[in-house]
mmCIF file of C-alpha atoms in Angstrom:
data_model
loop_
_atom_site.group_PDB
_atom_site.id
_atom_site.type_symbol
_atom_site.label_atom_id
_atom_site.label_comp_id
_atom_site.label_asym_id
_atom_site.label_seq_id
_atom_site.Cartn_x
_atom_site.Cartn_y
_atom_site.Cartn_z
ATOM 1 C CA UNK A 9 102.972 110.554 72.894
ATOM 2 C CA UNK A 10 102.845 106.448 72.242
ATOM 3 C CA UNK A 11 104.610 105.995 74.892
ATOM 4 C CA UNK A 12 102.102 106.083 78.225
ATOM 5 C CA UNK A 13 103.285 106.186 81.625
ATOM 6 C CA UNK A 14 103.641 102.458 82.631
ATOM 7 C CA UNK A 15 102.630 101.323 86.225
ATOM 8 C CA UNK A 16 103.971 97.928 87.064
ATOM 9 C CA UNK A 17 101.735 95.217 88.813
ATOM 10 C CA UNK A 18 103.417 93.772 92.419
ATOM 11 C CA UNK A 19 104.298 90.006 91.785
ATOM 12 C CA UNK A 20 102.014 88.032 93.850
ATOM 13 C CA UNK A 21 104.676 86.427 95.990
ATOM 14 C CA UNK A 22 106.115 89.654 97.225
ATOM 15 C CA UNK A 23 102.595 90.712 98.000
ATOM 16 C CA UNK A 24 102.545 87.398 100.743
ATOM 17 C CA UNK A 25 105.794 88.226 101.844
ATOM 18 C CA UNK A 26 104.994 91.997 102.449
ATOM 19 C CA UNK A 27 101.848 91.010 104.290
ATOM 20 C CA UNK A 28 103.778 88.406 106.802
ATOM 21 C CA UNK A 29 106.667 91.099 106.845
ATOM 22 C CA UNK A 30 104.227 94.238 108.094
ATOM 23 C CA UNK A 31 102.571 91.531 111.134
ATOM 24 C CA UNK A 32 106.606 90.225 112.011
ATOM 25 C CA UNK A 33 107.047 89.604 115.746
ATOM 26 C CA UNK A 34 111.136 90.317 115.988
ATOM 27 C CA UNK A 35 112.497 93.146 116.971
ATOM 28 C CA UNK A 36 115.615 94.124 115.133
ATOM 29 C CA UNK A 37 115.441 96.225 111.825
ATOM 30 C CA UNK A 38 115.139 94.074 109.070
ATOM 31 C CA UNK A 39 114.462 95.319 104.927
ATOM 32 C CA UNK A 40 113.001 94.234 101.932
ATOM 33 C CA UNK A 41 114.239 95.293 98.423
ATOM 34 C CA UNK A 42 112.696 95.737 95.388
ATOM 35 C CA UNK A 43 112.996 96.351 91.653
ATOM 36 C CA UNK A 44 110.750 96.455 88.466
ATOM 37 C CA UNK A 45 111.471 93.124 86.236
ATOM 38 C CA UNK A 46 111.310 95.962 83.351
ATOM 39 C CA UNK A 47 110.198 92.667 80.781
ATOM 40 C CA UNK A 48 107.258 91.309 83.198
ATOM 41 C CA UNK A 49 106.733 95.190 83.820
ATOM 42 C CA UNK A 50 106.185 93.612 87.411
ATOM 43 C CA UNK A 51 108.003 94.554 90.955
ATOM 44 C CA UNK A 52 109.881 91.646 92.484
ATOM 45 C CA UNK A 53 112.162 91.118 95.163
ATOM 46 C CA UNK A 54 115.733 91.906 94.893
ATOM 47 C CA UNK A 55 116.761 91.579 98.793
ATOM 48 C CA UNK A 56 116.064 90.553 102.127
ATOM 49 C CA UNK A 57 118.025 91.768 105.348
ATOM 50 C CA UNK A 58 118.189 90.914 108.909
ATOM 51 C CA UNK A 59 119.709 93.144 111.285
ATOM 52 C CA UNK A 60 120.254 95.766 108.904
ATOM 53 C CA UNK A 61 121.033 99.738 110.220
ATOM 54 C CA UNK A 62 120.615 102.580 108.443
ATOM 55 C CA UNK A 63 123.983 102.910 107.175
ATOM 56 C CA UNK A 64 124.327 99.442 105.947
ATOM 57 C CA UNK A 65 120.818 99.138 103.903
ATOM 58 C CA UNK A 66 122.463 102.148 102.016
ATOM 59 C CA UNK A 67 125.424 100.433 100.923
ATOM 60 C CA UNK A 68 123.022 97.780 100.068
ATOM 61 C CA UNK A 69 121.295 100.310 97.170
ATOM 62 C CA UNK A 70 122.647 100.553 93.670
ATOM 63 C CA UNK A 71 124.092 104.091 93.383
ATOM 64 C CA UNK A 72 122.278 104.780 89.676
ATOM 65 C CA UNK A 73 119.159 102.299 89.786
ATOM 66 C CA UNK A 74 116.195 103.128 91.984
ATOM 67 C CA UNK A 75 114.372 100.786 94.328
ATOM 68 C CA UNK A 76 111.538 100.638 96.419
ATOM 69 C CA UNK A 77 112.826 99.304 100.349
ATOM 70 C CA UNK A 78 110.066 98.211 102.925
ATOM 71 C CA UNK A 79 112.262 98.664 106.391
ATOM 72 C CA UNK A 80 111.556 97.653 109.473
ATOM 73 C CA UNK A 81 112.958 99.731 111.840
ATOM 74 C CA UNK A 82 113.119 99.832 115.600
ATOM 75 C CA UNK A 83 112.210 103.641 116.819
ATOM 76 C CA UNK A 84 113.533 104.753 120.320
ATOM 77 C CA UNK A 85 111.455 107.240 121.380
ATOM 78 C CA UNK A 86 112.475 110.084 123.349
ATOM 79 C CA UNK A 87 110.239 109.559 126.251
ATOM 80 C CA UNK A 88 111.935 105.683 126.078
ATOM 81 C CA UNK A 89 109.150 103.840 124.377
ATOM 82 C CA UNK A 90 109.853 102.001 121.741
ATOM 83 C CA UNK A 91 107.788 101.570 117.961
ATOM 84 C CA UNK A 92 108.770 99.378 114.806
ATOM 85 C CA UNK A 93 107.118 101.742 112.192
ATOM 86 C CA UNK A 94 107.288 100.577 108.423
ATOM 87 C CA UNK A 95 108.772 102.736 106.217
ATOM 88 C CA UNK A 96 108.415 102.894 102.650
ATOM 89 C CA UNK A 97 111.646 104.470 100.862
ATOM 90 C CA UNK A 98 111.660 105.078 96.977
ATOM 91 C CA UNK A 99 115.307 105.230 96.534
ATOM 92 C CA UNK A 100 115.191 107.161 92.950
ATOM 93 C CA UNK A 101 118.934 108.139 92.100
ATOM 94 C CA UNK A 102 120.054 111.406 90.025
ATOM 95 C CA UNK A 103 121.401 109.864 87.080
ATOM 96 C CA UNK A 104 119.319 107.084 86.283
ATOM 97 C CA UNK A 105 118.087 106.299 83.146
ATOM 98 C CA UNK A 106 114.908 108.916 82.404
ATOM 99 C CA UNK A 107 112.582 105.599 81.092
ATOM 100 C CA UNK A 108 113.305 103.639 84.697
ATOM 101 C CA UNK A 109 112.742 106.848 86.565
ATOM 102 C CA UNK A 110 109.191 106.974 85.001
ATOM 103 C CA UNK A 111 108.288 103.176 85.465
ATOM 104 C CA UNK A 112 109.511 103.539 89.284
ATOM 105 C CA UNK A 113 107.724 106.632 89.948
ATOM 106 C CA UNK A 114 104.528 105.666 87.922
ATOM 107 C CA UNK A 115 104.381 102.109 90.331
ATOM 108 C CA UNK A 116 105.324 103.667 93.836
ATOM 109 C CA UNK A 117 101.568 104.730 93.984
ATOM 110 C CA UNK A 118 100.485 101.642 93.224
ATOM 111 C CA UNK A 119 103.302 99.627 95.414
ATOM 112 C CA UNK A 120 102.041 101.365 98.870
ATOM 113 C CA UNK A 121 98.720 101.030 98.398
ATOM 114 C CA UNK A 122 99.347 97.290 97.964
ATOM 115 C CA UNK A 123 101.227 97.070 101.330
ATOM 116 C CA UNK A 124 98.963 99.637 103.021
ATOM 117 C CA UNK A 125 102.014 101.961 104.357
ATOM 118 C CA UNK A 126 101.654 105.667 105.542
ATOM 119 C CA UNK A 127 105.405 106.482 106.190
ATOM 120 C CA UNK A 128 106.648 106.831 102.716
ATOM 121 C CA UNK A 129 109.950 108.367 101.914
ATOM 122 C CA UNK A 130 112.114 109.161 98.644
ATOM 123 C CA UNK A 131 116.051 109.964 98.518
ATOM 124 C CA UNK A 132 117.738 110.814 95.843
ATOM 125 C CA UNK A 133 121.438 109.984 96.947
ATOM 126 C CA UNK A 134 121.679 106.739 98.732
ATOM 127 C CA UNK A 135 124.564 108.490 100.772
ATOM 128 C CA UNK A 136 121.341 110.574 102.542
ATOM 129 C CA UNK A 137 119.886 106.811 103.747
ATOM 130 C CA UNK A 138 121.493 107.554 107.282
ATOM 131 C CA UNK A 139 120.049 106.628 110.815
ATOM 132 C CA UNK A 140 119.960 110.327 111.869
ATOM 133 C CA UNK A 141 117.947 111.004 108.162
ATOM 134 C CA UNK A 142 115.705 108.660 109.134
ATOM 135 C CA UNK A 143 115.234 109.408 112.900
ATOM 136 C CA UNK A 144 114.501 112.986 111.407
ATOM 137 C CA UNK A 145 111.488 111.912 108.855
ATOM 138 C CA UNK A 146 109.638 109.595 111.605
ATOM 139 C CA UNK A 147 109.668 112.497 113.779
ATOM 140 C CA UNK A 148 107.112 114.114 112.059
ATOM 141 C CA UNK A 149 104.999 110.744 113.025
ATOM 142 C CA UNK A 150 104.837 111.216 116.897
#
């Protein structure tokens, strides 16, 4: 095969605004977006929300592109604590393009260990990006 799998280098500005992002003081869920600039073979930004639920950073997903989403989100415990644990969701769509699959799957590795994140989810229908979804996967976190 010519064709090796590629693994895309984080653009140096979303690596500064990842870092300020994971030490942010407020307290509402709030999520960065990001795509491969498939030229640069480089991940960029594509979005920044404030305020953001569950529900609404789905709608905020391309139905047949994947991303990579750092969310904030704020984590009521049931004993009535509260956490803001960083999630990492690879939102890979069925029906994308085999060649983008590969470059988004080959650079999620990479992506993480760049932003130093252990809670690291995929979907693979943006309709499963819920709250109760989520709720569900940080469980296993306690």
């Amino acid at each position: 095969m010519s064709e090796s799998l590629v693994v895309c280098d984080v653009d140096g500005e979303l690596v500064e605004k990842l870092r300020k992002f994971r030490f942010r003081k407020e307290t509402n869920n709030a999520a960065i977006i990001m795509k491969i600039d498939k030229d640069r073979q480089l991940v960029i930004l594509d979005e920044e929300h404030e305020n953001i639920s569950p529900d609404e950073l789905k709608d905020e997903l391309p139905e047949r592109q994947p991303r990579f989403v750092v969310y904030s989100y704020k984590y009521q415990h049931d004993d009535g604590r509260v956490s803001y644990p960083l999630c990492f969701i690879f939102s890979s769509p069925l029906g994308c393009k085999p060649e983008q699959q590969m470059m988004y799957a080959g650079s999620k590795n990479k992506l993480v260990q760049t932003v130093e994140l252990t809670k690291v989810f995929e979907i693979r229908n943006t309709e499963d990006l819920t709250e109760e979804w989520l709720r569900e996967k940080l469980g296993f976190f306690r």
